[in-house]
PDB file of C-alpha atoms in Angstrom:
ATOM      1  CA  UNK A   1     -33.945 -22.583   2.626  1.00 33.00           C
ATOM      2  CA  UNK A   2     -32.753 -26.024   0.374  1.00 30.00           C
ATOM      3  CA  UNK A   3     -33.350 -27.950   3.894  1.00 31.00           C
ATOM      4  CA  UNK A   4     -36.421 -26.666   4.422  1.00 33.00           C
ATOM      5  CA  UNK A   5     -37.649 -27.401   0.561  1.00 31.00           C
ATOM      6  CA  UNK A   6     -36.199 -31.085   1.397  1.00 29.00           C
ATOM      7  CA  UNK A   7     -38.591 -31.783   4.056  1.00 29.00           C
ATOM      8  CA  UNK A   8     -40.989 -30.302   1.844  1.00 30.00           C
ATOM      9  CA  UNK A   9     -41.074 -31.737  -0.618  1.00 26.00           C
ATOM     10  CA  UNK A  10     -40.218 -35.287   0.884  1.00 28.00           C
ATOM     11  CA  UNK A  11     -43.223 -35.035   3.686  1.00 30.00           C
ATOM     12  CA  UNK A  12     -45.451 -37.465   4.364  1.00 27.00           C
ATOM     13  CA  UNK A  13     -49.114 -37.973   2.841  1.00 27.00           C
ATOM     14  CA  UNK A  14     -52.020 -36.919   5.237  1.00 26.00           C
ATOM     15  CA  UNK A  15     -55.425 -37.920   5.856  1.00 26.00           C
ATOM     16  CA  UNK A  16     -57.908 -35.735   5.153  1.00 26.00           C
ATOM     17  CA  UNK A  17     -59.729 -33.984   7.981  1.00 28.00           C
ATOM     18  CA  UNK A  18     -62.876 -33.511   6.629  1.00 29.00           C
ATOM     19  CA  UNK A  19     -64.923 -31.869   3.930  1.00 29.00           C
ATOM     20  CA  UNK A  20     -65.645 -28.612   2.608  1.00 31.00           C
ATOM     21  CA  UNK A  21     -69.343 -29.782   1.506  1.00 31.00           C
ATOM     22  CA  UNK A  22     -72.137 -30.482   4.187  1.00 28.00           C
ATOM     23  CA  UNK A  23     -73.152 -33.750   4.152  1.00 27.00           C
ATOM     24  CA  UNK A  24     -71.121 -35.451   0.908  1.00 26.00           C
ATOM     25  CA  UNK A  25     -71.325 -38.839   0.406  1.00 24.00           C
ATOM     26  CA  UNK A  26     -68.635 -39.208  -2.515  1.00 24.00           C
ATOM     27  CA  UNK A  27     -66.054 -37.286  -4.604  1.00 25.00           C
ATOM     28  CA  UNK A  28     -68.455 -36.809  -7.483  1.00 27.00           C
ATOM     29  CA  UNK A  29     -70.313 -35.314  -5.498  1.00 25.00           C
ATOM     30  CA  UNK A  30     -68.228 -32.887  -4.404  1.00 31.00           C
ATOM     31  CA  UNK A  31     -67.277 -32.488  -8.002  1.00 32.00           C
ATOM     32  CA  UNK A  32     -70.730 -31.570  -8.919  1.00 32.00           C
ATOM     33  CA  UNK A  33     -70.859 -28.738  -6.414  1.00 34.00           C
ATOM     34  CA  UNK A  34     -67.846 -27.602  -6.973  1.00 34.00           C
ATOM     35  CA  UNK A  35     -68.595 -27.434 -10.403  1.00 35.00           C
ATOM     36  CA  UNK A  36     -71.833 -25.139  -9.838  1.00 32.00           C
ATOM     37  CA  UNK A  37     -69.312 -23.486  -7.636  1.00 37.00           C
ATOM     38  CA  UNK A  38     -67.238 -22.293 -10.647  1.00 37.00           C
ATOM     39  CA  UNK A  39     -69.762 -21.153 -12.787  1.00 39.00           C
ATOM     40  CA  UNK A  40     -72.199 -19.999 -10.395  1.00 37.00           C
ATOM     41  CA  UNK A  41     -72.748 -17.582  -7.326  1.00 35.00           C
ATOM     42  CA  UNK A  42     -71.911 -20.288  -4.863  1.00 37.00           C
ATOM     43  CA  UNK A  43     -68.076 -19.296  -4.691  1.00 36.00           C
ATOM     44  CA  UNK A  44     -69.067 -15.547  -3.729  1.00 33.00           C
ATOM     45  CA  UNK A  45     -70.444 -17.149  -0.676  1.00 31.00           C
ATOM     46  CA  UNK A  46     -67.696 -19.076  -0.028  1.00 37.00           C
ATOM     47  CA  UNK A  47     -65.321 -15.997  -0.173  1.00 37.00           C
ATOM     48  CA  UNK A  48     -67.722 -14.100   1.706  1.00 36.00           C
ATOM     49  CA  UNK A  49     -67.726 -16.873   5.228  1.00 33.00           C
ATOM     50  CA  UNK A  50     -64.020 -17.821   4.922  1.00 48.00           C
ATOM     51  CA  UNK A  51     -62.119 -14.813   4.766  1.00 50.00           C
ATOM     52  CA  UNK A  52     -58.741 -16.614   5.287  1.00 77.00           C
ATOM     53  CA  UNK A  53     -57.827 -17.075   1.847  1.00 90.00           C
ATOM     54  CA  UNK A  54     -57.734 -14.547  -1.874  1.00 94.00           C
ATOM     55  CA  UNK A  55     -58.981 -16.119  -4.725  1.00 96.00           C
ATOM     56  CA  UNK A  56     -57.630 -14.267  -7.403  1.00 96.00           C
ATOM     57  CA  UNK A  57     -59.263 -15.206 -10.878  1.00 96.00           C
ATOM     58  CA  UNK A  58     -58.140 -14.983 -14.763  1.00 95.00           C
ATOM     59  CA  UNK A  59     -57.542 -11.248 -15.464  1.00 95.00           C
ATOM     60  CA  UNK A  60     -58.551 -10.082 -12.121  1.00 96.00           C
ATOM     61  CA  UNK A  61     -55.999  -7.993 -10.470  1.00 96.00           C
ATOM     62  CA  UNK A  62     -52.779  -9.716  -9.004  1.00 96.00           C
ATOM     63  CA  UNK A  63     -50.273  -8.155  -6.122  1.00 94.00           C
ATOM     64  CA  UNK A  64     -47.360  -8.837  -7.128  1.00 92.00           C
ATOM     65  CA  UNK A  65     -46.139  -7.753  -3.280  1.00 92.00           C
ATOM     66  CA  UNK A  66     -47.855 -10.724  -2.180  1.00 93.00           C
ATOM     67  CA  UNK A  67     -45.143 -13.569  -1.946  1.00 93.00           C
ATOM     68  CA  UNK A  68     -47.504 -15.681  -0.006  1.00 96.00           C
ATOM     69  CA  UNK A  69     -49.100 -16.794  -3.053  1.00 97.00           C
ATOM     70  CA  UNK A  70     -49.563 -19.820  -5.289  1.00 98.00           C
ATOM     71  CA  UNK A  71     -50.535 -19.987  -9.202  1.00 98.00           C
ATOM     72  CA  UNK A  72     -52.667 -23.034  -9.941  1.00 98.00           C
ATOM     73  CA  UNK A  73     -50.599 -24.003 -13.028  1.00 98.00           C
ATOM     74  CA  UNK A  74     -51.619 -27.254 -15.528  1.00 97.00           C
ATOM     75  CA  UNK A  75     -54.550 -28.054 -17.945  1.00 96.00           C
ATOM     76  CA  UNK A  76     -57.527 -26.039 -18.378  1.00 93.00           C
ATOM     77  CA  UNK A  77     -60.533 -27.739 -20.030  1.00 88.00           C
ATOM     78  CA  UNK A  78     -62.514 -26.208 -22.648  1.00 75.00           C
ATOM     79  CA  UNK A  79     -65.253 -28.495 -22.644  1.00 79.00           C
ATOM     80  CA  UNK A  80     -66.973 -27.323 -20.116  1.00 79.00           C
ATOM     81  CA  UNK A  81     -68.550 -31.225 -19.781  1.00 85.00           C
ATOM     82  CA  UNK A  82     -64.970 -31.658 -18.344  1.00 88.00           C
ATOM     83  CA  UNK A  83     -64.505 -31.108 -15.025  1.00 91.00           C
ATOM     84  CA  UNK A  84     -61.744 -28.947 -13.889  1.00 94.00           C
ATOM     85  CA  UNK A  85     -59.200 -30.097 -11.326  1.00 95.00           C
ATOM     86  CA  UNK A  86     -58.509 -26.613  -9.509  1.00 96.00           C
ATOM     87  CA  UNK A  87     -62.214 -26.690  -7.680  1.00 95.00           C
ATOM     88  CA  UNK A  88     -60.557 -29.544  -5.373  1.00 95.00           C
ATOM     89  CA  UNK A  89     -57.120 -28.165  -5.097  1.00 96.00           C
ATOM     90  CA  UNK A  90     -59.103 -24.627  -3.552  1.00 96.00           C
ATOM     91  CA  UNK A  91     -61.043 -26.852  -1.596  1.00 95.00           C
ATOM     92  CA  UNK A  92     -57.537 -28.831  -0.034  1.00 96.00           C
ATOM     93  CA  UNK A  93     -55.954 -25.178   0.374  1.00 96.00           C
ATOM     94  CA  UNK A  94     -59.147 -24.256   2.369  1.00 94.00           C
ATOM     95  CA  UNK A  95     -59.140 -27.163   5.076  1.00 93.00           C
ATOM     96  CA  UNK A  96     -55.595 -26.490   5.204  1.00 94.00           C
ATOM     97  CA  UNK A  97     -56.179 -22.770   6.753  1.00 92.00           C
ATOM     98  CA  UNK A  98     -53.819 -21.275   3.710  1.00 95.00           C
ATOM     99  CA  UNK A  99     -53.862 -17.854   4.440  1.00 93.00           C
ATOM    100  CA  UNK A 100     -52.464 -16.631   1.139  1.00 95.00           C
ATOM    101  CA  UNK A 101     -53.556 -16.234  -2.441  1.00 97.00           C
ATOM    102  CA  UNK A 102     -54.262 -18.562  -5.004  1.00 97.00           C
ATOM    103  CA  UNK A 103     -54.210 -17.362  -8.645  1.00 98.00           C
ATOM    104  CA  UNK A 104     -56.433 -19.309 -10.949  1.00 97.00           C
ATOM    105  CA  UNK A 105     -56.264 -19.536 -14.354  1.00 96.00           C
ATOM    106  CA  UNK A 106     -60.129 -19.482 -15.244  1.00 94.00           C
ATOM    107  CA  UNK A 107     -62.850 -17.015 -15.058  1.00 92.00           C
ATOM    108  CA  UNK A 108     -64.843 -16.665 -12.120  1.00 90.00           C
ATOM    109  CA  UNK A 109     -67.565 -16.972 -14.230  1.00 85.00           C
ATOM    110  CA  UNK A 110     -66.636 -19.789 -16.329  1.00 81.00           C
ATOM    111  CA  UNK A 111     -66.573 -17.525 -19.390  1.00 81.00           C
ATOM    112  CA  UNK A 112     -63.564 -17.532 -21.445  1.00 82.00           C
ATOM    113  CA  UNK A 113     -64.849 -14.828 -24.245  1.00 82.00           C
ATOM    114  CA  UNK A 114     -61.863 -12.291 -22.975  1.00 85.00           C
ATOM    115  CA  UNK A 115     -59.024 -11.601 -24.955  1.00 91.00           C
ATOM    116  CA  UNK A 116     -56.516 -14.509 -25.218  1.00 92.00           C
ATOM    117  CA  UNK A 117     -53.447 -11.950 -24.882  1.00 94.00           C
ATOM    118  CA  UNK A 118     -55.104 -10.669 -21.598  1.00 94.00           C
ATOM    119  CA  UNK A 119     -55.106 -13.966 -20.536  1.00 94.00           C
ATOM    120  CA  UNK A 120     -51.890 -14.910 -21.645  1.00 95.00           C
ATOM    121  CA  UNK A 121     -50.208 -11.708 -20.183  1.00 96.00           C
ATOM    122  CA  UNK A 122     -52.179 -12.461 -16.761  1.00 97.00           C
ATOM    123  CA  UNK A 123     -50.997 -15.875 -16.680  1.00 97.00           C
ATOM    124  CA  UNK A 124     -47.290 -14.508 -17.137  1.00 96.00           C
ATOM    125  CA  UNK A 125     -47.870 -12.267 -14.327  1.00 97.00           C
ATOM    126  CA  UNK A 126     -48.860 -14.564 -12.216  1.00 97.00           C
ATOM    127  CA  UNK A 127     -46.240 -16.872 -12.455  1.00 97.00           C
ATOM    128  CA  UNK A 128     -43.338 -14.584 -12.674  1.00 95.00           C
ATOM    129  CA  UNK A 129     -44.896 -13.003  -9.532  1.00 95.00           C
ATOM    130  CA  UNK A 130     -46.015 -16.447  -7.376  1.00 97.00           C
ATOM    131  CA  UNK A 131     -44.333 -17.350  -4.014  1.00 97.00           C
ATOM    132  CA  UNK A 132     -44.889 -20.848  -5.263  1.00 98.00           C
ATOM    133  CA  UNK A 133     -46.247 -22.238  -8.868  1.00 98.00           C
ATOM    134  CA  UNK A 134     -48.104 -25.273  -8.390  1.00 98.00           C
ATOM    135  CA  UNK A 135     -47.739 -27.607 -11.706  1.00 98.00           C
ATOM    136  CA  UNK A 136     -50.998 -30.242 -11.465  1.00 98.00           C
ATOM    137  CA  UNK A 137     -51.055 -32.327 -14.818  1.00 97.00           C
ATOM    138  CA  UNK A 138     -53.805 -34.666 -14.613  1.00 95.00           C
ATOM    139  CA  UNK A 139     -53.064 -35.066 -18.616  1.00 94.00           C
ATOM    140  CA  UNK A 140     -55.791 -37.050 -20.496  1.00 91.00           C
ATOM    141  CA  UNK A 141     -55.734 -36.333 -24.433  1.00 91.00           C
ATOM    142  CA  UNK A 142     -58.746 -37.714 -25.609  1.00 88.00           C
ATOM    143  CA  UNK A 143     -60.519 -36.768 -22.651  1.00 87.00           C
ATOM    144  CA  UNK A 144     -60.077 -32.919 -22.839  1.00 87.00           C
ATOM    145  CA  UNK A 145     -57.584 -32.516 -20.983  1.00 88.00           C
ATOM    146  CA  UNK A 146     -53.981 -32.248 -23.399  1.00 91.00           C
ATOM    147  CA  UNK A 147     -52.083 -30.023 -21.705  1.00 92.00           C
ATOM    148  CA  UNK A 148     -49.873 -28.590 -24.565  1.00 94.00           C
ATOM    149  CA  UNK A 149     -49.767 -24.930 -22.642  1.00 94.00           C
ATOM    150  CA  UNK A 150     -48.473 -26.878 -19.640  1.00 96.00           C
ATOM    151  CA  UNK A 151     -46.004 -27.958 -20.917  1.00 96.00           C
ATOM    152  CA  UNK A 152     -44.518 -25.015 -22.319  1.00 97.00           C
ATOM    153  CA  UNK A 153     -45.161 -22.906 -19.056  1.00 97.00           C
ATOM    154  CA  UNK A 154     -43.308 -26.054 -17.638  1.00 98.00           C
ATOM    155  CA  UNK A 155     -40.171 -25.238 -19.577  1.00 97.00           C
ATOM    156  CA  UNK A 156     -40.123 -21.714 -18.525  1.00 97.00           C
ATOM    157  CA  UNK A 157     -40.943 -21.901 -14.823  1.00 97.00           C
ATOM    158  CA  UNK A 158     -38.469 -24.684 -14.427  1.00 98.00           C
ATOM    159  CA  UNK A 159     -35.673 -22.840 -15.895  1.00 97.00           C
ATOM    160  CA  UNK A 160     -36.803 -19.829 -14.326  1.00 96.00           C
ATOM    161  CA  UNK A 161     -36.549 -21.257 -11.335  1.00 97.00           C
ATOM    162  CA  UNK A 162     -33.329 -23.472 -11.943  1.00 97.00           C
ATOM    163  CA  UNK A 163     -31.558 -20.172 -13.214  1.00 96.00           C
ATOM    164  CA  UNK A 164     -32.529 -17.682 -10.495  1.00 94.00           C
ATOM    165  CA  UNK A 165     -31.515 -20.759  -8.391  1.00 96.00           C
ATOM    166  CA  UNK A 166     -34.853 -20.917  -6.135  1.00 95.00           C
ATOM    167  CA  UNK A 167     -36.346 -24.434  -7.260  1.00 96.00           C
ATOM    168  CA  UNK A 168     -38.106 -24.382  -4.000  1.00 95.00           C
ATOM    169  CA  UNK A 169     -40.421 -22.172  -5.409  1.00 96.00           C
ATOM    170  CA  UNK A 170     -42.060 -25.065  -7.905  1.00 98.00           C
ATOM    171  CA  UNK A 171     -43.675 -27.980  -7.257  1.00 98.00           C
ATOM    172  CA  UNK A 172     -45.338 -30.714  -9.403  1.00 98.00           C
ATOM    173  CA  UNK A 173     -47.655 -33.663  -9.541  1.00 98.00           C
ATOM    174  CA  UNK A 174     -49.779 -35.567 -11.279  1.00 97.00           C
ATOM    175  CA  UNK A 175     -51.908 -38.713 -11.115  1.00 96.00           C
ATOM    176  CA  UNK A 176     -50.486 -41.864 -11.697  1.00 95.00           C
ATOM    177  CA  UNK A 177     -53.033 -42.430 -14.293  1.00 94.00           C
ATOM    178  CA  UNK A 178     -51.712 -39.198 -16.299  1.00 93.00           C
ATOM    179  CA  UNK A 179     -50.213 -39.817 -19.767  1.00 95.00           C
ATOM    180  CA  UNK A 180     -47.560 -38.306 -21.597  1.00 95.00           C
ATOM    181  CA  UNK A 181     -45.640 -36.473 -18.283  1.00 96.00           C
ATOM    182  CA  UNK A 182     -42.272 -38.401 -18.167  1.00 97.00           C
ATOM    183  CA  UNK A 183     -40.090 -35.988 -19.899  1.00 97.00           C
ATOM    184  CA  UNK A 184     -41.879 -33.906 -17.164  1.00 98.00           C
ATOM    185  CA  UNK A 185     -40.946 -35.431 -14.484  1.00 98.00           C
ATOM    186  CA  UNK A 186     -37.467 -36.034 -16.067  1.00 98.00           C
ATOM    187  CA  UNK A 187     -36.953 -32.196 -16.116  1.00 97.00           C
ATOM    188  CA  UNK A 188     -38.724 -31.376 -12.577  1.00 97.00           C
ATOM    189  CA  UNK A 189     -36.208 -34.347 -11.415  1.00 97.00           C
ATOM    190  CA  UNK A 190     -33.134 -32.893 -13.531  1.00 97.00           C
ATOM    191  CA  UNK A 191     -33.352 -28.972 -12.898  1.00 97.00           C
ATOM    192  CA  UNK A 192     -35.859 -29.599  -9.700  1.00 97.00           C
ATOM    193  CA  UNK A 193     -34.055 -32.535  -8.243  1.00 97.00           C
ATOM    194  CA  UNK A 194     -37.238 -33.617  -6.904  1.00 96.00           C
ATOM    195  CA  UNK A 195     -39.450 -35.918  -7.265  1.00 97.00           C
ATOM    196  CA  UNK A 196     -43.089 -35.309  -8.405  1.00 97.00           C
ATOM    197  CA  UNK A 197     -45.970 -35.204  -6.407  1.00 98.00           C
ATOM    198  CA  UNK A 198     -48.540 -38.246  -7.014  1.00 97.00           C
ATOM    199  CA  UNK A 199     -51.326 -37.205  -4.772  1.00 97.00           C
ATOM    200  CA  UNK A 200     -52.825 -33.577  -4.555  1.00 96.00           C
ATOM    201  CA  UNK A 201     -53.332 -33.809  -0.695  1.00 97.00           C
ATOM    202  CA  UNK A 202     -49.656 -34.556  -0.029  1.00 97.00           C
ATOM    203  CA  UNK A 203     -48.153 -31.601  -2.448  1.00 98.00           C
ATOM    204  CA  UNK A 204     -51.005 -29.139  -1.243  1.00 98.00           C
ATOM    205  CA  UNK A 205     -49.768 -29.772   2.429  1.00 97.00           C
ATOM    206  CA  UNK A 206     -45.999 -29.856   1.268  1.00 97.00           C
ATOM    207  CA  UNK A 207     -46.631 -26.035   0.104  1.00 97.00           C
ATOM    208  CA  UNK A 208     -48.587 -25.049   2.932  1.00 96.00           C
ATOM    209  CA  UNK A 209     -46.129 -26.208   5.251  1.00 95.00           C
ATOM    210  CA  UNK A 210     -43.000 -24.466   3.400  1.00 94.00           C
ATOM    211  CA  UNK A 211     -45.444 -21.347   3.051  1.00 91.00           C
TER     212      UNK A 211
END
C-alpha cells in the first residue's frame, strides 16, 4: 500500500483531455457555468446524463460503506460573489471517469440557512468516513477565501491519518499563489511525508489512480 501511495503521490502532471462545457473558450467561462451549476438546476442534469459518479452534498445522506469516496476538504466562500473552487475539481473527477463519491461541503442549492451543527456533524462524517480527503487551499484572506476551518480540519485529518498509520488516505494542494499554507505543508510533509500538490489536475489524477 506505502508503494503504491509513492507513485501516487509522486506521478506526473497530465494534460487535460478536454472539457466538460460545449464549446468554452476560457476558464472563466467555465467558471461562470459552473457557477449557475451550483446554485441552479443545471447540476441535476448533469447527474442525471453521467451516472458514473455520486455527488453527495452538505447534509445529504453519506454511506459510510462506501470507501471509494473522496471529501472535497478546504475553504468555502461565503460571499457568494466568490467563486468556489470545488465546481472545477467535480468537473476534473468527471473527465477522469471517477466512479466513486465525492462529498461536498456546500448545499446543492447554494443555501447555507441549515443548522451550523448539522453541518459541522456532516462534515465530521464525512471525513472520518472518506476513502480519501482531498485538502485544496487556494487561501486568499482578503479575497474571501481565509480558510481558518481548514486549517483546523487539517490538524485532525493529518493526525488522524498519521496515528491510524494510513497517510495514503490524504492528499493536499494548493496554488502557488496561496498565502499563509507553509506550516501546512510543513505538517502534510512532517506526518504526510509528502509533498503537496501544486496543480489540481495532477492531485485529482494522483487519487484517481490510487482509487
Amino acid at each position: 500500500m506505502l508503494e503504491a501511495t509513492k507513485s501516487a503521490w509522486s506521478c506526473a502532471q497530465v494534460s487535460t483531455c478536454g472539457t466538460f462545457v460545449p464549446n468554452a473558450t476560457s476558464f472563466s467561462y467555465m467558471c461562470g457555468w459552473y457557477q449557475r451549476v451550483w446554485h441552479g438546476q443545471i447540476i441535476a442534469h448533469h447527474i442525471e446524463y453521467n451516472l458514473v459518479m455520486r455527488l453527495v452534498y452538505a447534509t445529504e445522506k453519506i454511506d459510510v460503506t462506501d470507501w471509494n469516496s473522496v471529501f472535497l476538504a478546504g475553504p468555502t466562500p461565503r460571499d457568494p460573489s466568490v467563486a468556489s473552487w470545488r465546481p472545477e475539481v467535480i468537473r476534473l473527477f468527471d473527465e477522469m471517469k471517477f466512479d466513486g463519491s465525492l462529498y461536498i461541503p456546500e448545499p446543492r442549492t447554494g443555501d447555507f440557512s441549515h443548522d451550523y451543527e448539522d453541518q459541522a456533524e456532516w462534515e465530521h462524517l464525512g471525513i472520518s468516513n472518506a476513502g480519501v480527503v482531498l485538502f485544496w487551499v487556494p487561501r486568499d484572506v482578503a479575497g474571501g477565501m481565509p480558510g481558518f476551518t481548514t486549517n483546523v480540519e487539517f490538524g485532525w485529518v493529518v493526525r488522524m491519518a498519521y496515528e491510524e498509520g494510513h497517510p495514503e488516505r490524504v492528499f493536499y494542494g494548493r496554488p502557488e499563489s496561496a498565502e499563509k499554507c507553509k506550516y501546512l505543508d510543513w505538517l502534510y510533509h512532517r506526518y504526510m511525508d509528502k509533498e503537496p500538490h501544486t496543480d489540481m489536475q495532477s492531485m485529482v489524477k494522483c487519487i484517481v489512480d490510487w482509487l
